[in-house]
Amino acid sequence: MSELVVVGGLNMDLHVFELRGSSGQAPLIAERYLAQPGGKGGNVARAAARLGASVHLVARVGNDEFGRECVAAAARDGVDTSGVCSTADAPTGFVLIELVEGRHRSRVFAPGANDHLDWADVEPHLAHLSRGDVVIAQAEIPAAVLDALGNLVSERGLTLFLDPTPPNRVSAHHLACAEVITPDLAEA
């Protein structure tokens, strides 16, 4: 069976629902909110593991409660989190998602520790992969890591699935190295 390695963002997602109020100086009021572990990498890894895949997650979180909660949630779902490292130099990534009538209205992404992921963090977790193994990546990580990852999958005959969002972090090289491109319609 092919190995599945996810290299991507691990964030705390805060969803705020049914905002009301004016857009002036007064604060908007949310009817309710939900905080949950997320990030494109974390979400994909957890979903694949829940479906029975053997998943190895490579990511970086802050040395904080959000980071610990994100790693614990992935582990509870059966994800191998030995590739998740932490840093004291930045907090865990954070996404604020505003939902109105069940639809995304806006997203605010604060990369935090995701931007501290380095190729040296990633490469050792890919050394055992061979032709046909699958790597899933998202653009919530530094472009330099995506560059090196693209080169490696091309050299080794690995299959790369790429979620090219946020799009301002993706180059033509990244897209060319991916066998499957899976944009998020709401963010594309």
PDB file of C-alpha atoms in Angstrom, residues 52-122:
ATOM      1  CA  GLY A  52      -8.375   4.229   7.247  1.00  0.00           C
ATOM      2  CA  ALA A  53      -5.265   5.548   5.478  1.00  0.00           C
ATOM      3  CA  SER A  54      -1.847   5.395   7.102  1.00  0.00           C
ATOM      4  CA  VAL A  55      -0.992   9.104   7.316  1.00  0.00           C
ATOM      5  CA  HIS A  56       2.193  10.861   8.378  1.00  0.00           C
ATOM      6  CA  LEU A  57       1.842  14.625   9.026  1.00  0.00           C
ATOM      7  CA  VAL A  58       4.760  17.043   8.670  1.00  0.00           C
ATOM      8  CA  ALA A  59       4.050  20.531  10.005  1.00  0.00           C
ATOM      9  CA  ARG A  60       5.166  23.142  12.520  1.00  0.00           C
ATOM     10  CA  VAL A  61       3.180  24.588  15.413  1.00  0.00           C
ATOM     11  CA  GLY A  62       3.941  27.101  18.116  1.00  0.00           C
ATOM     12  CA  ASN A  63       4.947  25.987  21.586  1.00  0.00           C
ATOM     13  CA  ASP A  64       1.498  26.933  22.897  1.00  0.00           C
ATOM     14  CA  GLU A  65      -1.860  25.494  23.860  1.00  0.00           C
ATOM     15  CA  PHE A  66      -3.273  25.792  20.323  1.00  0.00           C
ATOM     16  CA  GLY A  67      -0.329  23.811  18.956  1.00  0.00           C
ATOM     17  CA  ARG A  68      -0.668  21.085  21.558  1.00  0.00           C
ATOM     18  CA  GLU A  69      -4.411  20.867  20.891  1.00  0.00           C
ATOM     19  CA  CYS A  70      -3.882  20.600  17.107  1.00  0.00           C
ATOM     20  CA  VAL A  71      -1.306  17.810  17.485  1.00  0.00           C
ATOM     21  CA  ALA A  72      -3.447  15.926  20.017  1.00  0.00           C
ATOM     22  CA  ALA A  73      -6.510  16.091  17.733  1.00  0.00           C
ATOM     23  CA  ALA A  74      -4.526  14.671  14.805  1.00  0.00           C
ATOM     24  CA  ALA A  75      -3.110  11.887  16.981  1.00  0.00           C
ATOM     25  CA  ARG A  76      -6.597  11.017  18.305  1.00  0.00           C
ATOM     26  CA  ASP A  77      -7.719  10.520  14.712  1.00  0.00           C
ATOM     27  CA  GLY A  78      -4.835   8.119  14.041  1.00  0.00           C
ATOM     28  CA  VAL A  79      -2.377  10.456  12.306  1.00  0.00           C
ATOM     29  CA  ASP A  80       1.340   9.835  12.865  1.00  0.00           C
ATOM     30  CA  THR A  81       2.400  13.229  14.253  1.00  0.00           C
ATOM     31  CA  SER A  82       6.105  12.438  14.713  1.00  0.00           C
ATOM     32  CA  GLY A  83       6.789  14.895  11.872  1.00  0.00           C
ATOM     33  CA  VAL A  84       5.169  17.823  13.680  1.00  0.00           C
ATOM     34  CA  CYS A  85       7.704  20.073  15.374  1.00  0.00           C
ATOM     35  CA  SER A  86       7.189  23.164  17.490  1.00  0.00           C
ATOM     36  CA  THR A  87       8.862  26.528  17.748  1.00  0.00           C
ATOM     37  CA  ALA A  88       9.003  29.126  20.481  1.00  0.00           C
ATOM     38  CA  ASP A  89       9.613  31.794  17.814  1.00  0.00           C
ATOM     39  CA  ALA A  90       5.997  32.040  16.626  1.00  0.00           C
ATOM     40  CA  PRO A  91       2.517  31.043  17.776  1.00  0.00           C
ATOM     41  CA  THR A  92       0.507  28.298  16.120  1.00  0.00           C
ATOM     42  CA  GLY A  93      -1.142  29.439  12.892  1.00  0.00           C
ATOM     43  CA  PHE A  94      -4.642  30.831  13.203  1.00  0.00           C
ATOM     44  CA  VAL A  95      -7.551  31.236  10.809  1.00  0.00           C
ATOM     45  CA  LEU A  96     -10.598  33.398  11.476  1.00  0.00           C
ATOM     46  CA  ILE A  97     -13.510  32.272   9.315  1.00  0.00           C
ATOM     47  CA  GLU A  98     -16.625  34.415   9.120  1.00  0.00           C
ATOM     48  CA  LEU A  99     -19.775  32.549   8.103  1.00  0.00           C
ATOM     49  CA  VAL A 100     -23.020  34.260   7.170  1.00  0.00           C
ATOM     50  CA  GLU A 101     -26.042  32.118   6.279  1.00  0.00           C
ATOM     51  CA  GLY A 102     -23.792  29.055   6.163  1.00  0.00           C
ATOM     52  CA  ARG A 103     -21.440  30.538   3.559  1.00  0.00           C
ATOM     53  CA  HIS A 104     -17.904  31.826   3.948  1.00  0.00           C
ATOM     54  CA  ARG A 105     -17.838  35.588   3.838  1.00  0.00           C
ATOM     55  CA  SER A 106     -14.224  36.165   4.754  1.00  0.00           C
ATOM     56  CA  ARG A 107     -11.114  34.426   6.055  1.00  0.00           C
ATOM     57  CA  VAL A 108      -8.130  35.864   7.840  1.00  0.00           C
ATOM     58  CA  PHE A 109      -5.024  33.648   7.865  1.00  0.00           C
ATOM     59  CA  ALA A 110      -2.183  34.333  10.311  1.00  0.00           C
ATOM     60  CA  PRO A 111       0.521  31.795   9.317  1.00  0.00           C
ATOM     61  CA  GLY A 112       2.432  31.932  12.593  1.00  0.00           C
ATOM     62  CA  ALA A 113       4.587  28.826  13.036  1.00  0.00           C
ATOM     63  CA  ASN A 114       3.616  27.517   9.573  1.00  0.00           C
ATOM     64  CA  ASP A 115       6.020  30.085   8.125  1.00  0.00           C
ATOM     65  CA  HIS A 116       8.825  28.584  10.226  1.00  0.00           C
ATOM     66  CA  LEU A 117       8.571  25.152   8.593  1.00  0.00           C
ATOM     67  CA  ASP A 118      11.903  24.478   6.903  1.00  0.00           C
ATOM     68  CA  TRP A 119      13.016  21.899   4.340  1.00  0.00           C
ATOM     69  CA  ALA A 120      15.285  20.413   7.030  1.00  0.00           C
ATOM     70  CA  ASP A 121      12.099  19.675   9.031  1.00  0.00           C
ATOM     71  CA  VAL A 122      10.449  17.992   6.050  1.00  0.00           C
TER      72      VAL A 122
END
